XYZ file of C-alpha atoms in Angstrom:
381
model
C 21.442 47.240 99.617
C 18.864 48.158 102.272
C 15.099 47.693 102.201
C 14.350 51.424 102.323
C 16.423 51.845 99.154
C 14.176 49.447 97.203
C 11.918 51.424 94.868
C 10.795 48.750 92.400
C 10.741 45.072 91.477
C 14.318 45.100 90.192
C 15.648 46.522 93.458
C 13.932 43.764 95.466
C 15.287 41.159 93.046
C 18.841 42.479 93.520
C 18.449 42.446 97.308
C 17.111 38.874 97.233
C 20.037 37.805 95.060
C 22.470 39.222 97.621
C 20.867 37.214 100.424
C 19.895 33.874 98.857
C 22.157 30.978 97.877
C 22.318 30.713 94.091
C 20.186 27.564 93.737
C 17.300 29.109 95.702
C 17.484 32.470 93.935
C 17.447 30.674 90.593
C 14.503 28.529 91.671
C 12.456 31.735 92.073
C 13.988 33.572 89.141
C 14.128 30.740 86.639
C 11.624 29.396 84.146
C 11.240 26.654 81.546
C 13.501 25.881 78.569
C 14.855 29.114 77.037
C 12.729 31.290 79.366
C 11.136 32.967 76.336
C 7.656 33.025 77.851
C 9.031 34.327 81.169
C 10.507 37.368 79.382
C 7.499 37.772 77.111
C 5.119 38.014 80.097
C 6.545 41.411 81.043
C 7.408 42.577 77.527
C 3.782 42.078 76.417
C 2.723 45.143 78.418
C 5.163 47.346 76.488
C 3.203 46.978 73.246
C 0.212 48.617 74.942
C 0.026 52.384 75.540
C -2.191 54.216 78.004
C -4.282 57.158 76.765
C -5.109 59.299 79.813
C -8.082 61.580 80.399
C -7.464 64.876 82.209
C -9.491 67.377 84.281
C -11.655 64.622 85.717
C -11.693 65.731 89.358
C -9.822 62.749 90.777
C -9.017 64.002 94.264
C -9.938 60.589 95.714
C -9.740 57.226 93.985
C -11.309 53.919 94.966
C -8.991 51.034 94.088
C -11.285 48.298 95.448
C -12.643 45.435 93.364
C -14.934 42.475 93.982
C -13.731 39.195 92.547
C -15.234 35.737 93.093
C -17.469 37.262 95.751
C -14.509 38.707 97.694
C -14.095 42.453 98.300
C -10.442 43.483 97.849
C -9.105 46.902 98.799
C -6.614 46.622 95.905
C -7.050 45.129 92.430
C -4.001 42.904 93.002
C -3.639 39.776 95.136
C -0.777 37.538 96.270
C -0.904 34.429 94.112
C -0.263 31.112 95.850
C 3.365 30.036 95.455
C 5.259 27.010 96.763
C 8.065 26.570 99.314
C 8.001 30.087 100.774
C 9.874 29.247 103.996
C 12.885 28.323 101.857
C 13.120 31.973 100.833
C 12.562 33.425 104.314
C 11.817 31.644 107.606
C 8.484 33.491 107.994
C 7.261 32.258 104.605
C 3.492 32.294 104.153
C 3.045 33.904 107.587
C 4.684 37.066 106.274
C 2.612 37.071 103.073
C -0.679 36.393 104.877
C -0.007 39.197 107.361
C 0.990 41.676 104.651
C -2.019 40.814 102.456
C -4.300 41.211 105.478
C -2.815 44.604 106.276
C -3.530 45.789 102.716
C -7.005 44.243 102.631
C -6.342 41.936 99.730
C -6.526 38.244 98.922
C -3.675 35.784 99.298
C -3.228 32.161 98.389
C -1.733 29.173 100.155
C -0.344 26.396 97.977
C -0.694 22.672 98.537
C 3.130 22.898 98.382
C 2.995 25.635 101.033
C 5.284 25.511 104.064
C 2.716 26.848 106.567
C -0.627 25.168 107.121
C -3.662 26.764 105.521
C -5.301 26.764 108.976
C -2.494 28.832 110.493
C -2.488 31.221 107.520
C -6.255 31.651 107.886
C -5.766 32.816 111.497
C -3.129 35.408 110.527
C -5.090 37.363 107.921
C -8.629 38.696 107.949
C -8.490 38.986 104.160
C -9.955 36.452 101.730
C -7.924 33.265 101.358
C -7.472 31.075 98.300
C -6.330 27.467 98.559
C -4.403 26.387 95.466
C -4.222 22.669 94.898
C -3.259 20.091 92.312
C -5.290 17.139 91.063
C -3.895 13.893 92.490
C -4.213 10.328 91.260
C -5.506 9.606 94.777
C -9.087 10.890 94.563
C -9.431 10.517 98.321
C -6.581 12.989 98.788
C -8.385 15.473 96.529
C -11.566 15.141 98.605
C -9.605 15.435 101.861
C -7.939 18.646 100.671
C -11.266 20.260 99.815
C -12.847 19.200 103.119
C -9.848 20.554 105.026
C -10.015 23.887 103.187
C -13.742 24.199 103.917
C -13.171 23.477 107.613
C -10.413 26.116 107.733
C -12.720 28.803 106.349
C -11.035 29.161 102.949
C -13.326 31.145 100.633
C -11.968 30.184 97.204
C -10.623 26.910 95.795
C -8.095 27.384 92.998
C -7.202 24.305 90.956
C -4.005 24.602 88.930
C -4.592 22.970 85.552
C -1.349 23.692 83.655
C 0.954 21.437 85.710
C 0.074 17.806 85.016
C 3.821 17.396 84.558
C 6.690 19.611 85.705
C 8.277 22.148 83.356
C 11.888 21.806 82.176
C 13.674 24.218 84.529
C 17.276 23.980 83.450
C 18.648 26.386 86.069
C 17.520 23.912 88.763
C 19.161 21.033 86.897
C 22.480 22.874 86.764
C 22.586 23.343 90.543
C 20.854 20.094 91.516
C 18.131 22.062 93.299
C 15.427 19.761 94.627
C 13.258 19.308 97.716
C 14.734 17.619 99.721
C 18.112 19.141 98.789
C 20.217 16.947 96.502
C 22.765 19.502 95.425
C 25.686 18.891 93.118
C 29.116 20.380 93.841
C 28.258 23.627 92.048
C 25.112 23.987 94.134
C 26.903 23.212 97.415
C 29.543 25.853 96.668
C 26.819 28.454 96.126
C 25.224 27.591 99.473
C 28.594 27.850 101.201
C 28.960 31.385 99.847
C 25.816 32.508 101.770
C 26.365 31.227 105.341
C 23.858 33.682 106.856
C 21.008 32.015 104.965
C 22.152 28.559 106.101
C 22.381 29.624 109.760
C 18.922 31.155 109.525
C 17.540 27.989 107.911
C 18.882 25.560 110.526
C 18.026 27.715 113.557
C 14.310 27.928 112.736
C 11.656 25.213 112.742
C 12.050 22.203 110.487
C 11.055 22.709 106.858
C 7.892 20.795 105.993
C 4.869 20.811 103.696
C 1.882 20.757 106.114
C -0.760 20.402 103.379
C 0.850 17.117 102.289
C 1.761 15.711 105.709
C 0.709 12.094 105.769
C 0.657 11.928 101.969
C 4.241 12.712 100.928
C 7.296 11.469 102.812
C 9.688 14.407 102.709
C 11.508 13.490 105.919
C 13.269 10.440 104.566
C 14.232 12.166 101.347
C 11.931 9.827 99.473
C 9.969 12.403 97.511
C 11.353 15.297 95.538
C 9.156 18.061 94.150
C 9.789 16.811 90.619
C 8.733 13.309 91.674
C 5.646 14.758 93.347
C 4.608 16.065 89.923
C 5.417 12.857 88.054
C 4.276 10.276 90.630
C 1.331 11.821 92.472
C -0.381 14.194 90.048
C -2.796 12.748 87.535
C -2.111 13.603 83.876
C -5.423 11.891 83.044
C -7.332 14.745 84.746
C -10.328 15.662 82.585
C -13.138 18.224 82.482
C -15.497 15.611 83.959
C -13.169 15.170 86.952
C -13.038 18.908 87.570
C -16.806 19.316 87.138
C -17.304 16.775 89.938
C -14.959 18.753 92.200
C -16.769 22.021 91.448
C -20.079 20.399 92.441
C -18.567 18.901 95.600
C -17.049 22.218 96.726
C -20.293 24.110 96.120
C -18.743 27.582 96.327
C -16.229 29.884 94.671
C -14.083 27.686 92.421
C -11.371 28.967 90.119
C -9.185 27.331 87.463
C -5.631 28.682 87.227
C -3.766 28.154 83.990
C -6.558 28.678 81.439
C -5.248 30.182 78.198
C -7.685 29.346 75.373
C -11.176 30.721 74.675
C -12.538 27.183 74.329
C -11.248 26.221 77.793
C -12.599 29.451 79.299
C -16.056 28.588 77.934
C -15.849 25.067 79.368
C -14.929 26.512 82.778
C -18.164 28.512 82.630
C -20.139 25.456 81.550
C -19.008 23.325 84.517
C -19.891 26.038 87.046
C -16.563 27.685 87.847
C -16.870 31.231 89.196
C -13.397 32.398 88.151
C -10.455 31.679 85.856
C -6.868 32.889 86.021
C -5.177 33.356 82.666
C -1.685 32.142 83.452
C 1.305 30.346 81.977
C 2.684 29.636 85.461
C 5.169 32.494 85.250
C 6.770 30.904 82.188
C 7.716 27.877 84.297
C 5.739 25.204 82.420
C 5.285 25.419 78.620
C 7.930 27.677 77.118
C 6.612 29.372 73.991
C 3.192 29.771 75.565
C 1.426 33.069 74.881
C 1.428 35.708 77.597
C -1.738 36.047 79.671
C -1.926 39.770 78.903
C -1.862 39.119 75.135
C -4.654 36.559 75.534
C -6.783 38.623 77.911
C -8.994 40.620 75.528
C -10.331 37.683 73.522
C -11.140 35.668 76.645
C -12.860 38.627 78.349
C -14.887 39.156 75.164
C -15.908 35.483 75.122
C -16.800 34.888 78.790
C -16.196 38.066 80.806
C -19.905 38.662 81.395
C -20.372 35.157 82.888
C -17.224 34.474 84.930
C -14.572 36.531 86.750
C -11.461 36.685 84.587
C -8.125 37.299 86.317
C -4.576 37.106 85.024
C -1.036 36.777 86.312
C 2.470 36.679 84.897
C 5.203 39.286 84.550
C 3.480 42.096 86.481
C 6.051 44.505 87.918
C 4.301 47.919 87.888
C 1.024 49.549 88.798
C 0.596 50.823 85.237
C 0.726 47.211 84.004
C -2.070 46.349 86.441
C -4.141 49.232 85.002
C -3.630 47.932 81.458
C -4.948 44.511 82.471
C -7.921 46.031 84.316
C -8.722 48.256 81.331
C -8.815 45.147 79.107
C -11.337 43.564 81.447
C -9.428 41.618 84.100
C -11.231 41.720 87.470
C -7.958 41.471 89.437
C -4.287 40.745 88.811
C -2.131 38.148 90.561
C 1.387 38.854 91.814
C 4.020 36.132 92.238
C 7.701 36.954 91.945
C 6.690 40.562 92.667
C 6.259 39.637 96.356
C 8.599 36.610 96.507
C 11.772 38.637 95.973
C 10.830 41.127 98.747
C 9.934 38.163 100.989
C 13.366 36.650 100.365
C 15.053 40.014 100.870
C 13.410 41.075 104.122
C 10.478 38.904 105.238
C 7.191 40.586 106.150
C 8.598 44.167 106.003
C 9.755 43.414 102.444
C 6.348 42.154 101.319
C 4.644 45.132 102.970
C 6.996 47.585 101.261
C 6.374 45.931 97.883
C 2.587 46.040 98.330
C 2.756 49.663 99.498
C 4.793 50.627 96.420
C 2.217 48.831 94.232
C -0.669 50.559 96.047
C 0.945 53.984 95.548
C 1.679 53.250 91.875
C -1.904 52.138 91.166
C -3.359 55.163 92.979
C -1.045 57.579 91.168
C -1.693 55.973 87.791
C -5.476 56.063 88.284
C -5.292 59.790 89.066
C -3.102 60.411 86.023
C -5.537 58.363 83.905
C -8.490 60.429 85.172
C -10.246 57.465 86.815
C -11.913 57.627 90.236
C -12.797 53.910 90.268
C -11.497 50.753 88.642
C -14.813 50.476 86.777
C -13.972 53.715 84.898
C -10.955 52.044 83.258
C -11.761 50.796 79.771
C -10.340 49.879 76.407
C -10.896 53.337 74.957
C -7.885 54.343 77.130
C -5.587 51.773 75.494
C -3.799 51.633 72.150
C -1.787 48.689 70.873
C 1.190 49.390 68.650
């Protein structure tokens, strides 16, 4: 399969599967337990129908939105995701460049494989730094100071990952960072020699945000141990409130799902929340963000910017979320599979397809601006 033949999410996923060793493909593709929430994230959109308006004079449409003080040319952004240089040697560089080209926001993870400083230089678009809350409070303060010095506009604290989810696909192959593959996993790597050659002929894999804090070189720390040993399950609202005050700018909590938690995020001074179940990778059986969106927008949408992610594969799904009141929609696997398939050209093609789909759908819905989308244009079965 060739890149110019890819027309949608499923095509990019197939192309990534052809290129990646099984353990790495399944790391992207997999989720927790029975993967019920992972499937539900996309299926949730199917219970919602669009009711278009016609004859509205929509020769030109404005797809831009402002979220957490950042002007985005598109109402979608590239959510921060971990380990991107495992999928393609360009990793976050490709995503930052593509997001910059399309005038939208992108995120770098504390488990990112390119430094947030380098990513900041690549893209002129707004940058989010996604981080986890560590037992070492000094490390938390260092991460925020580093992000501020790099010119990051938005801090995004992930709050749904105080322990790692049960990802059984990874257990079957022995996938871990550093690699500790079982025989089944090794055989799957051997079947994709082109990936292996590419991996060893480019710069050494590392996690620049955690350099000096996590010893990856000696094989001492796996990602699962990072979650269990370094992250603090005792994290509380008081801890986060102190971080919000210390940052003193745009601060977002990712992984909010209940109305009560959304209200507390407002109370402690957050400027944004992302409704998210971590792509179904943490608590299986969790509700989909789309299903939870309306009640949270109704509760706090006039006081804080509400975003969502999870399962988004089409421009029409983005419109449904915007019509319910989301300010912007995060993409994860939607750009990771194209990244794995073809690097920066893959991410750019995926974002261009999404841009075209959103523009077409807005015209067919009779909306010149995102602000014209509303609940009167939705019906739930």
